[in-house]
Amino acid sequence: MTNNKNLLKATWQGYLRPDGRKGIRNLVLVVYTVECASFVAHAIAHGEEDTHVIGFPGCYDNAYAIRIMLALARHPNVGAVLAVGLGCEYTQPKRIAEVVRESGRPAESYFIQDHGGTTSSIDKGKEIVRRFRQEIASVPRVEMGLADLTIGSECGGSDATSGLAGNPVVGRLYDYLVDAGGTAIFEEVVELISLKDVLQSRGKDEAVRQQLGATYDKAMQYCKDVRQWSTAPGNYAGGLSTIEEKSLGAYAKSGTRPIQGVIRVSEQPKSNGVWLLDSVPDEHFMQFGYTNPNDSEGIIDLISTGAQIILFVTGRGSVIGSPVAPLIKVTGNSRTYKKMENDMDFDAGRILSGEQTLDESALELLQLVVEVASGRPSKPEALGHREFFIPYKYQHTPSLESGCRA
Amino acid sequence: MKQRLFVLHRADNVGTALDDLEKGPVAIIGEYDLKETECVESVKFGHKMALEDLPAGAEIRKNNVVIARAFKAIQSGQMVHLHNIESQFDERASTLDTDTGAPTDEDVYQ
């Protein structure tokens, strides 16, 4: 086993951003502001080094979606931003570029309609991306350790092993991360069903306990209203019988340390420690659909809080990745690991076969986290997976609402 | 190697199969007073097995949390899944295919 003390004090070279946050990647982000611009945005990024794409498909703007795009554009892993629109849509690429420039990063924008169409817009975008890559090559490097990391965790394609191995290993890793001064974000409040008391008892003080209770109640009401609970056919095929049972497993990834509070999508945690991310819609005259549209949506929500790495626990197996922050895929099911070894980063199922203890598994995963933070690509990252999903949604987020409208 | 069942909490009345279980003795791993029990039918890897006889209406406990209610009587050693237990909240789950979990209530494919 690796020397724990050395692992917990591991350092590597990160990228220092003007706001003081530290990134583990130095990306150029291409942002499109309507589906009509998505082909051009993807074509611009295609073949360009460390250049990722995100965007919002809707023509009518949505404050929640704009806040996500702004959070991703100013993420610690991002060094420069190109915003591309068609020209008709409500969401304004120019405004996005302005906000990003105010953060001290190079940013530009244009409308495709102003530049002659597909080919010339792609050429223009590639010229800008290449210029940005040269510019951000001189971003100052800075020493980083676990205390500088924010790690998000998500589960998808859960089976019975997720609750017995995959999520508990992430939970133990979170305990190590938090004790080392780092920040851990878990979400999926709609997968904490029946666990209100357990969740509340983790709050660091009475105010947080109240906040956790209110967050739970809101999620419960939303599930009842839309009559959808966060389970899928694969969960049942994998041995889980109810949302309550799935919730038990999902909760295990939060570890055991006190919860500091609840943040909403695109908010940044106010201190280190464990935070619950509430991604459930708030009441609005339009109902914005189901609770968990897909895994990529939850992963983007986590990245919007500034998480530099995401741990994705999947018992059944999954072939997604993520833009902006590398995804590390953990499975508690050794059969899945063997079947999908090219996609899975880590086999936590070894604790069920008795090959490893929970602690040994968590420390080995932490070692992998340190390597990915140091620049080693995770498997989905190396395969080029960059899936994302930004839907229309309404969340009441007073701390972020200046300058946006619903 | 002996077939294994994982039990999370002493107060639980179901365990999770760590192997594809067949009829016969099963070793219990985890926090449970008994170290061995009897399986009476095939229970697939990852699925649950009853640790005691459970009448219809019984609470199903895993890790000392109520995860479902039995809607018919379940014998000790039988598989516990959609065919005999149901969520306290999610009504659609009861309509899913008990083997694959695929929906059976949508006529949109017709």
Short mmCIF file of C-alpha atoms in Angstrom, two decimals:
data_model
loop_
_atom_site.label_atom_id
_atom_site.label_comp_id
_atom_site.label_asym_id
_atom_site.label_seq_id
_atom_site.Cartn_x
_atom_site.Cartn_y
_atom_site.Cartn_z
CA MET A 1 0.00 0.00 0.00
CA THR A 2 1.17 3.50 -0.75
CA ASN A 3 2.33 5.61 2.14
CA ASN A 4 -0.85 7.41 3.28
CA LYS A 5 0.90 10.41 4.76
CA ASN A 6 2.75 11.08 1.52
CA LEU A 7 -0.41 10.62 -0.52
CA LEU A 8 -2.38 13.06 1.65
CA LYS A 9 0.39 15.63 1.25
CA ALA A 10 0.84 15.08 -2.51
CA THR A 11 1.43 18.21 -4.57
CA TRP A 12 1.42 18.95 -8.27
CA GLN A 13 1.60 21.96 -10.58
CA GLY A 14 -1.75 23.61 -11.35
CA TYR A 15 -2.82 26.76 -13.22
CA LEU A 16 -3.38 29.93 -11.21
CA ARG A 17 -6.48 31.94 -12.23
CA PRO A 18 -6.88 35.68 -11.57
CA ASP A 19 -9.52 35.00 -8.86
CA GLY A 20 -6.99 32.90 -6.93
CA ARG A 21 -8.55 29.55 -7.75
CA LYS A 22 -6.38 26.80 -9.14
CA GLY A 23 -7.12 24.61 -12.15
CA ILE A 24 -5.83 21.18 -13.11
CA ARG A 25 -6.33 21.74 -16.85
CA ASN A 26 -5.77 24.78 -19.06
CA LEU A 27 -8.63 24.63 -21.54
CA VAL A 28 -10.09 26.83 -24.22
CA LEU A 29 -13.87 26.66 -24.01
CA VAL A 30 -16.10 27.22 -27.04
CA VAL A 31 -19.62 28.22 -25.96
CA TYR A 32 -22.59 28.25 -28.34
CA THR A 33 -25.72 30.19 -27.47
CA VAL A 34 -28.34 28.32 -29.52
CA GLU A 35 -28.63 24.89 -31.16
CA CYS A 36 -28.27 26.56 -34.59
CA ALA A 37 -24.63 27.41 -33.72
CA SER A 38 -23.73 23.99 -32.30
CA PHE A 39 -22.36 22.47 -35.53
CA VAL A 40 -19.99 25.39 -36.05
CA ALA A 41 -18.91 25.33 -32.38
CA HIS A 42 -18.07 21.61 -32.50
CA ALA A 43 -16.28 22.00 -35.85
CA ILE A 44 -14.14 24.82 -34.39
CA ALA A 45 -13.04 22.65 -31.46
CA HIS A 46 -12.51 19.51 -33.54
CA GLY A 47 -8.83 18.65 -33.74
CA GLU A 48 -7.74 21.60 -31.57
CA GLU A 49 -5.68 20.76 -28.50
CA ASP A 50 -7.42 21.04 -25.09
CA THR A 51 -10.47 22.76 -26.54
CA HIS A 52 -13.90 21.78 -25.23
CA VAL A 53 -17.45 22.76 -26.18
CA ILE A 54 -20.54 23.57 -24.13
CA GLY A 55 -23.72 25.36 -25.10
CA PHE A 56 -27.43 25.86 -24.65
CA PRO A 57 -29.85 24.67 -27.34
CA GLY A 58 -32.77 27.03 -26.67
CA CYS A 59 -33.41 30.20 -28.67
CA TYR A 60 -35.37 31.83 -25.84
CA ASP A 61 -32.96 32.54 -23.00
CA ASN A 62 -33.05 31.03 -19.51
CA ALA A 63 -31.30 32.58 -16.51
CA TYR A 64 -30.42 29.19 -15.03
CA ALA A 65 -28.74 28.06 -18.26
CA ILE A 66 -26.87 31.37 -18.66
CA ARG A 67 -25.57 31.07 -15.10
CA ILE A 68 -24.28 27.56 -15.84
CA MET A 69 -22.50 28.76 -18.99
CA LEU A 70 -20.92 31.66 -17.09
CA ALA A 71 -19.85 29.34 -14.27
CA LEU A 72 -18.26 26.90 -16.71
CA ALA A 73 -16.61 29.74 -18.69
CA ARG A 74 -14.98 31.00 -15.46
CA HIS A 75 -14.18 27.54 -14.13
CA PRO A 76 -10.66 27.09 -12.72
CA ASN A 77 -9.85 24.55 -15.47
CA VAL A 78 -10.68 27.10 -18.19
CA GLY A 79 -8.15 29.63 -19.48
CA ALA A 80 -9.95 31.32 -22.39
CA VAL A 81 -13.42 31.42 -23.97
CA LEU A 82 -14.88 31.84 -27.43
CA ALA A 83 -18.67 32.40 -27.51
CA VAL A 84 -20.40 31.75 -30.83
CA GLY A 85 -24.01 32.50 -31.68
CA LEU A 86 -26.12 32.35 -34.81
CA GLY A 87 -27.41 35.91 -34.47
CA CYS A 88 -31.17 35.57 -33.88
CA GLU A 89 -31.24 34.09 -30.37
CA TYR A 90 -31.92 35.80 -27.04
CA THR A 91 -28.73 34.60 -25.29
CA GLN A 92 -25.93 37.05 -26.11
CA PRO A 93 -22.42 35.70 -26.86
CA LYS A 94 -21.04 39.21 -26.46
CA ARG A 95 -22.31 39.45 -22.87
CA ILE A 96 -20.77 36.07 -22.05
CA ALA A 97 -17.39 37.21 -23.45
CA GLU A 98 -17.58 40.46 -21.43
CA VAL A 99 -18.17 38.63 -18.15
CA VAL A 100 -15.32 36.23 -18.89
CA ARG A 101 -12.93 39.12 -19.73
CA GLU A 102 -13.85 40.73 -16.39
CA SER A 103 -12.58 37.53 -14.76
CA GLY A 104 -9.17 38.21 -16.30
CA ARG A 105 -9.37 35.60 -19.06
CA PRO A 106 -9.10 36.25 -22.79
CA ALA A 107 -12.53 35.97 -24.42
CA GLU A 108 -14.10 36.81 -27.79
CA SER A 109 -17.45 36.34 -29.45
CA TYR A 110 -19.17 36.62 -32.80
CA PHE A 111 -22.38 35.81 -34.63
CA ILE A 112 -22.22 33.34 -37.52
CA GLN A 113 -24.63 35.52 -39.53
CA ASP A 114 -22.05 38.33 -39.44
CA HIS A 115 -19.29 36.15 -40.88
CA GLY A 116 -20.64 34.57 -44.02
CA GLY A 117 -21.80 31.15 -42.81
CA THR A 118 -20.40 27.78 -41.85
CA THR A 119 -16.96 27.64 -43.45
CA SER A 120 -15.82 31.17 -42.76
CA SER A 121 -17.18 31.02 -39.19
CA ILE A 122 -15.26 27.82 -38.51
CA ASP A 123 -12.07 29.34 -39.97
CA LYS A 124 -12.48 32.45 -37.83
CA GLY A 125 -13.14 30.36 -34.71
CA LYS A 126 -10.11 28.15 -35.25
CA GLU A 127 -7.90 31.21 -35.71
CA ILE A 128 -9.15 32.61 -32.37
CA VAL A 129 -8.79 29.27 -30.54
CA ARG A 130 -5.19 28.88 -31.75
CA ARG A 131 -4.36 32.41 -30.68
CA PHE A 132 -5.93 31.75 -27.25
CA ARG A 133 -3.93 28.53 -26.87
CA GLN A 134 -0.71 30.48 -27.39
CA GLU A 135 -1.85 33.23 -25.01
CA ILE A 136 -2.77 30.90 -22.15
CA ALA A 137 0.41 28.86 -22.48
CA SER A 138 1.94 31.48 -20.18
CA VAL A 139 -0.70 31.22 -17.42
CA PRO A 140 1.27 31.07 -14.12
CA ARG A 141 1.80 27.60 -12.70
CA VAL A 142 1.24 27.08 -9.01
CA GLU A 143 1.68 24.29 -6.49
CA MET A 144 -1.56 22.49 -5.64
CA GLY A 145 -2.57 19.85 -3.13
CA LEU A 146 -5.73 18.14 -1.92
CA ALA A 147 -6.75 21.29 -0.01
CA ASP A 148 -7.08 23.08 -3.38
CA LEU A 149 -9.33 20.43 -4.87
CA THR A 150 -13.10 20.43 -5.14
CA ILE A 151 -14.37 17.02 -6.15
CA GLY A 152 -17.93 16.33 -7.22
CA SER A 153 -19.55 12.92 -7.18
CA GLU A 154 -22.43 11.50 -9.12
CA CYS A 155 -23.85 8.04 -9.65
CA GLY A 156 -25.47 6.71 -12.78
CA GLY A 157 -26.48 3.28 -13.95
CA SER A 158 -26.53 2.18 -10.31
CA ASP A 159 -26.89 -1.44 -9.32
CA ALA A 160 -26.73 -3.23 -5.98
CA THR A 161 -22.91 -2.96 -5.92
CA SER A 162 -23.08 0.86 -6.08
CA GLY A 163 -24.42 1.02 -2.53
CA LEU A 164 -22.16 -1.74 -1.23
CA ALA A 165 -18.85 -0.77 -2.85
CA GLY A 166 -18.70 2.06 -5.43
CA ASN A 167 -20.38 4.79 -3.39
CA PRO A 168 -18.89 3.80 0.00
CA VAL A 169 -15.38 3.99 -1.55
CA VAL A 170 -16.10 7.51 -2.79
CA GLY A 171 -17.51 8.34 0.67
CA ARG A 172 -14.30 7.19 2.35
CA LEU A 173 -12.23 9.16 -0.19
CA TYR A 174 -14.35 12.22 0.65
CA ASP A 175 -13.48 11.77 4.34
CA TYR A 176 -9.77 11.81 3.44
CA LEU A 177 -10.23 14.78 1.11
CA VAL A 178 -12.13 16.84 3.68
CA ASP A 179 -9.65 16.00 6.47
CA ALA A 180 -6.88 17.23 4.15
CA GLY A 181 -8.72 20.58 3.73
CA GLY A 182 -10.41 19.85 0.41
CA THR A 183 -14.01 20.30 -0.70
CA ALA A 184 -16.52 17.56 -1.52
CA ILE A 185 -19.81 18.15 -3.35
CA PHE A 186 -22.57 15.57 -3.59
CA GLU A 187 -25.97 16.00 -5.16
CA GLU A 188 -29.00 14.02 -6.31
CA VAL A 189 -31.32 15.11 -3.49
CA VAL A 190 -34.00 13.14 -5.33
CA GLU A 191 -31.94 10.06 -4.45
CA LEU A 192 -32.03 10.69 -0.71
CA ILE A 193 -35.63 9.50 -0.43
CA SER A 194 -36.54 8.26 3.08
CA LEU A 195 -33.25 9.58 4.50
CA LYS A 196 -34.37 13.00 5.78
CA ASP A 197 -33.38 12.30 9.38
CA VAL A 198 -30.02 10.82 8.45
CA LEU A 199 -29.29 13.75 6.13
CA GLN A 200 -30.33 16.38 8.67
CA SER A 201 -28.23 14.84 11.42
CA ARG A 202 -25.13 15.53 9.27
CA GLY A 203 -25.67 19.32 9.28
CA LYS A 204 -22.86 21.22 11.01
CA ASP A 205 -25.30 23.39 13.00
CA GLU A 206 -29.02 24.01 13.50
CA ALA A 207 -29.25 26.46 10.58
CA VAL A 208 -27.74 23.91 8.18
CA ARG A 209 -29.96 21.15 9.58
CA GLN A 210 -33.00 23.31 8.77
CA GLN A 211 -31.64 24.03 5.31
CA LEU A 212 -31.09 20.31 4.66
CA GLY A 213 -34.64 19.52 5.82
CA ALA A 214 -36.14 22.18 3.55
CA THR A 215 -34.05 20.96 0.60
CA TYR A 216 -35.26 17.40 1.19
CA ASP A 217 -38.90 18.49 1.46
CA LYS A 218 -38.66 20.46 -1.78
CA ALA A 219 -37.21 17.46 -3.64
CA MET A 220 -39.86 15.12 -2.22
CA GLN A 221 -42.65 17.49 -3.27
CA TYR A 222 -41.19 17.90 -6.75
CA CYS A 223 -41.01 14.12 -7.26
CA LYS A 224 -44.62 13.80 -6.14
CA ASP A 225 -45.75 16.66 -8.40
CA VAL A 226 -44.07 15.36 -11.56
CA ARG A 227 -44.77 11.75 -10.52
CA GLN A 228 -41.24 10.72 -11.39
CA TRP A 229 -38.71 9.13 -9.08
CA SER A 230 -35.06 8.91 -9.94
CA THR A 231 -34.80 5.26 -10.95
CA ALA A 232 -34.32 3.60 -14.33
CA PRO A 233 -34.88 0.11 -15.77
CA GLY A 234 -31.17 -0.74 -15.40
CA ASN A 235 -31.33 -0.10 -11.65
CA TYR A 236 -34.02 -2.76 -11.29
CA ALA A 237 -32.20 -5.21 -13.58
CA GLY A 238 -29.17 -4.67 -11.32
CA GLY A 239 -31.04 -5.78 -8.21
CA LEU A 240 -32.34 -2.49 -6.79
CA SER A 241 -36.08 -2.71 -6.11
CA THR A 242 -37.12 0.79 -5.00
CA ILE A 243 -36.06 4.45 -4.97
CA GLU A 244 -35.63 4.09 -1.21
CA GLU A 245 -33.09 1.30 -1.70
CA LYS A 246 -31.25 3.20 -4.44
CA SER A 247 -31.17 6.25 -2.15
CA LEU A 248 -29.40 4.30 0.59
CA GLY A 249 -26.56 3.60 -1.83
CA ALA A 250 -26.45 7.08 -3.36
CA TYR A 251 -26.18 8.69 0.06
CA ALA A 252 -23.11 6.57 0.91
CA LYS A 253 -20.95 8.62 -1.45
CA SER A 254 -21.23 11.70 0.78
CA GLY A 255 -18.94 10.16 3.41
CA THR A 256 -19.34 10.92 7.11
CA ARG A 257 -18.02 14.45 7.70
CA PRO A 258 -20.35 17.34 8.73
CA ILE A 259 -22.31 18.99 5.91
CA GLN A 260 -21.43 22.69 5.68
CA GLY A 261 -24.54 23.77 3.81
CA VAL A 262 -26.58 23.60 0.62
CA ILE A 263 -25.57 25.32 -2.62
CA ARG A 264 -27.54 25.59 -5.83
CA VAL A 265 -26.42 25.09 -9.40
CA SER A 266 -23.63 27.51 -10.43
CA GLU A 267 -23.00 28.65 -6.84
CA GLN A 268 -19.50 28.11 -5.50
CA PRO A 269 -19.07 26.52 -2.05
CA LYS A 270 -18.27 29.18 0.55
CA SER A 271 -15.66 27.11 2.40
CA ASN A 272 -14.03 23.70 2.31
CA GLY A 273 -15.76 20.58 3.64
CA VAL A 274 -18.81 18.66 2.42
CA TRP A 275 -21.60 20.52 0.59
CA LEU A 276 -24.93 19.31 -0.76
CA LEU A 277 -25.79 20.59 -4.24
CA ASP A 278 -29.51 21.18 -4.78
CA SER A 279 -30.33 20.90 -8.48
CA VAL A 280 -34.09 20.46 -8.02
CA PRO A 281 -36.18 23.15 -9.75
CA ASP A 282 -37.93 25.77 -7.61
CA GLU A 283 -41.56 26.66 -8.04
CA HIS A 284 -42.23 28.55 -11.26
CA PHE A 285 -45.21 29.27 -13.49
CA MET A 286 -43.69 26.83 -16.00
CA GLN A 287 -42.90 23.31 -14.84
CA PHE A 288 -39.49 22.50 -16.28
CA GLY A 289 -39.80 18.73 -16.44
CA TYR A 290 -38.31 15.79 -14.68
CA THR A 291 -35.91 15.72 -11.78
CA ASN A 292 -32.89 13.98 -13.25
CA PRO A 293 -33.03 14.15 -17.06
CA ASN A 294 -29.79 12.15 -17.42
CA ASP A 295 -26.35 11.67 -15.86
CA SER A 296 -24.65 14.37 -17.95
CA GLU A 297 -27.00 17.00 -16.54
CA GLY A 298 -26.01 16.19 -12.96
CA ILE A 299 -22.33 16.11 -13.87
CA ILE A 300 -22.53 19.57 -15.46
CA ASP A 301 -24.31 20.86 -12.33
CA LEU A 302 -21.40 19.61 -10.22
CA ILE A 303 -18.80 21.16 -12.55
CA SER A 304 -20.70 24.47 -12.37
CA THR A 305 -19.80 24.65 -8.66
CA GLY A 306 -16.09 24.77 -9.57
CA ALA A 307 -15.30 21.07 -9.07
CA GLN A 308 -12.06 20.30 -10.94
CA ILE A 309 -12.66 16.51 -10.95
CA ILE A 310 -15.83 14.41 -10.92
CA LEU A 311 -16.06 10.87 -9.57
CA PHE A 312 -18.78 8.96 -11.41
CA VAL A 313 -19.96 5.73 -9.81
CA THR A 314 -21.64 3.28 -12.16
CA GLY A 315 -22.46 -0.31 -11.30
CA ARG A 316 -24.07 -1.16 -14.66
CA GLY A 317 -21.40 0.63 -16.70
CA SER A 318 -21.44 3.87 -18.68
CA VAL A 319 -19.60 5.43 -21.61
CA ILE A 320 -19.95 9.14 -20.93
CA GLY A 321 -17.35 11.76 -20.13
CA SER A 322 -17.55 15.49 -19.48
CA PRO A 323 -16.16 18.78 -20.74
CA VAL A 324 -14.25 21.19 -18.46
CA ALA A 325 -13.52 18.75 -15.59
CA PRO A 326 -12.25 15.19 -16.07
CA LEU A 327 -14.60 12.37 -15.13
CA ILE A 328 -13.15 9.37 -13.28
CA LYS A 329 -15.35 6.30 -13.66
CA VAL A 330 -15.64 4.02 -10.62
CA THR A 331 -17.60 0.77 -10.58
CA GLY A 332 -18.39 -1.42 -7.58
CA ASN A 333 -19.14 -4.28 -9.97
CA SER A 334 -16.03 -6.25 -11.01
CA ARG A 335 -18.02 -7.92 -13.82
CA THR A 336 -18.76 -4.49 -15.28
CA TYR A 337 -15.12 -3.48 -14.89
CA LYS A 338 -13.95 -6.51 -16.87
CA LYS A 339 -16.62 -6.03 -19.57
CA MET A 340 -15.90 -2.31 -20.01
CA GLU A 341 -12.29 -1.97 -18.95
CA ASN A 342 -11.53 0.58 -21.69
CA ASP A 343 -14.08 2.92 -20.13
CA MET A 344 -13.80 2.19 -16.41
CA ASP A 345 -11.03 3.88 -14.43
CA PHE A 346 -11.42 2.02 -11.16
CA ASP A 347 -12.71 -1.33 -9.87
CA ALA A 348 -14.08 -0.89 -6.34
CA GLY A 349 -15.68 -4.36 -6.59
CA ARG A 350 -12.48 -5.80 -5.14
CA ILE A 351 -13.82 -4.93 -1.69
CA LEU A 352 -16.77 -7.31 -2.29
CA SER A 353 -14.49 -10.17 -3.36
CA GLY A 354 -12.38 -9.60 -0.26
CA GLU A 355 -9.24 -8.57 -2.22
CA GLN A 356 -9.17 -5.10 -0.64
CA THR A 357 -10.56 -3.31 2.40
CA LEU A 358 -12.73 -0.21 1.95
CA ASP A 359 -9.84 1.90 3.19
CA GLU A 360 -7.30 0.37 0.80
CA SER A 361 -9.68 0.89 -2.10
CA ALA A 362 -10.36 4.54 -1.15
CA LEU A 363 -6.63 5.30 -0.89
CA GLU A 364 -5.92 3.66 -4.25
CA LEU A 365 -8.68 5.78 -5.79
CA LEU A 366 -7.22 8.86 -4.13
CA GLN A 367 -3.87 8.02 -5.71
CA LEU A 368 -5.62 7.95 -9.11
CA VAL A 369 -7.28 11.31 -8.33
CA VAL A 370 -3.84 12.82 -7.60
CA GLU A 371 -2.49 11.43 -10.89
CA VAL A 372 -5.42 12.84 -12.88
CA ALA A 373 -5.02 16.17 -11.07
CA SER A 374 -1.34 16.08 -12.08
CA GLY A 375 -2.29 15.77 -15.75
CA ARG A 376 -2.83 12.08 -16.46
CA PRO A 377 -6.01 11.82 -18.56
CA SER A 378 -8.85 9.75 -17.11
CA LYS A 379 -10.17 7.04 -19.45
CA PRO A 380 -13.21 8.98 -20.72
CA GLU A 381 -11.01 12.07 -21.08
CA ALA A 382 -8.48 10.13 -23.20
CA LEU A 383 -11.28 8.62 -25.31
CA GLY A 384 -12.52 12.13 -26.10
CA HIS A 385 -15.87 11.89 -24.29
CA ARG A 386 -17.24 15.42 -23.66
CA GLU A 387 -20.99 14.87 -23.16
CA PHE A 388 -23.00 17.64 -21.55
CA PHE A 389 -26.63 18.59 -21.05
CA ILE A 390 -27.91 22.04 -20.08
CA PRO A 391 -31.74 22.15 -19.91
CA TYR A 392 -34.28 24.89 -19.35
CA LYS A 393 -34.86 25.06 -15.61
CA TYR A 394 -35.82 27.56 -12.93
CA GLN A 395 -33.89 27.90 -9.70
CA HIS A 396 -34.19 30.75 -7.28
CA THR A 397 -30.56 31.70 -6.63
CA PRO A 398 -30.44 35.17 -5.04
CA SER A 399 -26.64 35.23 -4.76
CA LEU A 400 -26.28 34.85 -8.53
CA GLU A 401 -29.26 36.71 -9.89
CA SER A 402 -27.81 40.19 -10.44
CA GLY A 403 -27.64 40.80 -14.15
CA CYS A 404 -29.82 37.84 -15.13
CA ARG A 405 -33.54 37.63 -15.60
CA ALA A 406 -35.74 34.56 -15.37
CA MET B 1 -16.27 -21.41 -3.05
CA LYS B 2 -19.38 -21.05 -0.91
CA GLN B 3 -22.10 -18.72 -2.19
CA ARG B 4 -22.31 -15.43 -0.27
CA LEU B 5 -24.96 -12.98 0.93
CA PHE B 6 -24.05 -9.49 2.23
CA VAL B 7 -26.06 -8.08 5.15
CA LEU B 8 -25.58 -4.41 6.03
CA HIS B 9 -27.24 -4.17 9.45
CA ARG B 10 -28.19 -6.49 12.31
CA ALA B 11 -31.86 -5.39 12.11
CA ASP B 12 -32.16 -6.11 8.35
CA ASN B 13 -34.52 -8.74 7.01
CA VAL B 14 -32.91 -8.94 3.54
CA GLY B 15 -29.35 -9.43 2.30
CA THR B 16 -27.70 -8.81 -1.11
CA ALA B 17 -26.37 -11.73 -3.18
CA LEU B 18 -22.65 -11.41 -3.87
CA ASP B 19 -22.85 -14.42 -6.22
CA ASP B 20 -25.57 -15.95 -8.39
CA LEU B 21 -27.25 -17.91 -5.58
CA GLU B 22 -28.70 -21.39 -6.05
CA LYS B 23 -30.79 -23.48 -3.65
CA GLY B 24 -28.63 -24.51 -0.69
CA PRO B 25 -26.53 -23.10 2.14
CA VAL B 26 -25.37 -19.47 1.93
CA ALA B 27 -22.60 -17.81 3.93
CA ILE B 28 -23.60 -14.46 5.48
CA ILE B 29 -21.05 -11.67 5.35
CA GLY B 30 -21.44 -8.45 7.32
CA GLU B 31 -23.22 -7.30 10.46
CA TYR B 32 -25.61 -10.14 11.22
CA ASP B 33 -25.98 -12.59 14.09
CA LEU B 34 -26.29 -15.68 11.87
CA LYS B 35 -23.25 -16.71 9.84
CA GLU B 36 -25.16 -19.00 7.52
CA THR B 37 -28.66 -19.36 6.08
CA GLU B 38 -30.51 -21.31 3.42
CA CYS B 39 -31.40 -20.16 -0.09
CA VAL B 40 -34.56 -21.79 -1.50
CA GLU B 41 -34.54 -20.54 -5.13
CA SER B 42 -32.23 -18.86 -7.65
CA VAL B 43 -31.28 -15.30 -6.62
CA LYS B 44 -29.21 -13.38 -9.15
CA PHE B 45 -26.06 -11.46 -8.22
CA GLY B 46 -26.97 -8.08 -6.71
CA HIS B 47 -30.55 -9.11 -5.93
CA LYS B 48 -31.98 -9.48 -2.44
CA MET B 49 -32.85 -12.61 -0.47
CA ALA B 50 -35.18 -12.77 2.56
CA LEU B 51 -33.48 -13.61 5.86
CA GLU B 52 -36.77 -14.52 7.56
CA ASP B 53 -40.40 -15.31 6.71
CA LEU B 54 -42.14 -12.02 5.91
CA PRO B 55 -45.94 -11.65 5.89
CA ALA B 56 -47.73 -9.47 3.33
CA GLY B 57 -47.45 -5.85 4.46
CA ALA B 58 -44.11 -6.36 6.23
CA GLU B 59 -41.54 -3.57 6.14
CA ILE B 60 -38.41 -4.52 4.20
CA ARG B 61 -35.32 -3.26 6.04
CA LYS B 62 -31.87 -2.79 4.51
CA ASN B 63 -29.14 -1.00 6.45
CA ASN B 64 -31.88 -0.46 9.05
CA VAL B 65 -33.89 1.73 6.66
CA VAL B 66 -37.34 0.77 5.37
CA ILE B 67 -36.80 0.44 1.63
CA ALA B 68 -40.15 -1.16 0.68
CA ARG B 69 -43.19 -3.13 1.83
CA ALA B 70 -44.01 -6.72 0.94
CA PHE B 71 -47.28 -6.94 -1.01
CA LYS B 72 -47.37 -10.72 -0.65
CA ALA B 73 -45.90 -13.19 1.83
CA ILE B 74 -42.22 -13.99 1.28
CA GLN B 75 -40.46 -17.08 2.64
CA SER B 76 -37.01 -17.01 4.17
CA GLY B 77 -34.49 -17.76 1.40
CA GLN B 78 -36.66 -16.43 -1.45
CA MET B 79 -35.69 -13.66 -3.83
CA VAL B 80 -37.05 -10.22 -2.86
CA HIS B 81 -37.70 -7.85 -5.76
CA LEU B 82 -40.44 -6.16 -7.82
CA HIS B 83 -42.55 -9.33 -7.87
CA ASN B 84 -43.17 -9.28 -4.10
CA ILE B 85 -42.22 -5.83 -2.68
CA GLU B 86 -43.08 -2.24 -3.61
CA SER B 87 -41.85 1.29 -2.99
CA GLN B 88 -43.75 3.46 -0.53
CA PHE B 89 -43.69 6.32 -3.08
CA ASP B 90 -42.99 5.25 -6.64
CA GLU B 91 -46.11 3.75 -8.22
CA ARG B 92 -44.68 3.19 -11.67
CA ALA B 93 -41.98 0.82 -10.40
CA SER B 94 -44.66 -1.80 -9.69
CA THR B 95 -45.52 -1.94 -13.41
CA LEU B 96 -41.96 -2.60 -14.65
CA ASP B 97 -40.85 -5.96 -16.01
CA THR B 98 -39.62 -7.83 -12.94
CA ASP B 99 -36.64 -9.29 -14.78
CA THR B 100 -35.36 -6.45 -17.00
CA GLY B 101 -36.96 -3.41 -15.32
CA ALA B 102 -38.25 -2.32 -18.75
CA PRO B 103 -41.54 -0.36 -18.75
CA THR B 104 -44.72 -2.26 -19.62
CA ASP B 105 -47.23 0.57 -19.13
CA GLU B 106 -46.52 2.68 -22.24
CA ASP B 107 -48.63 2.02 -25.33
CA VAL B 108 -46.73 4.63 -27.34
CA TYR B 109 -44.75 1.90 -29.16
CA GLN B 110 -47.89 0.38 -30.68
#
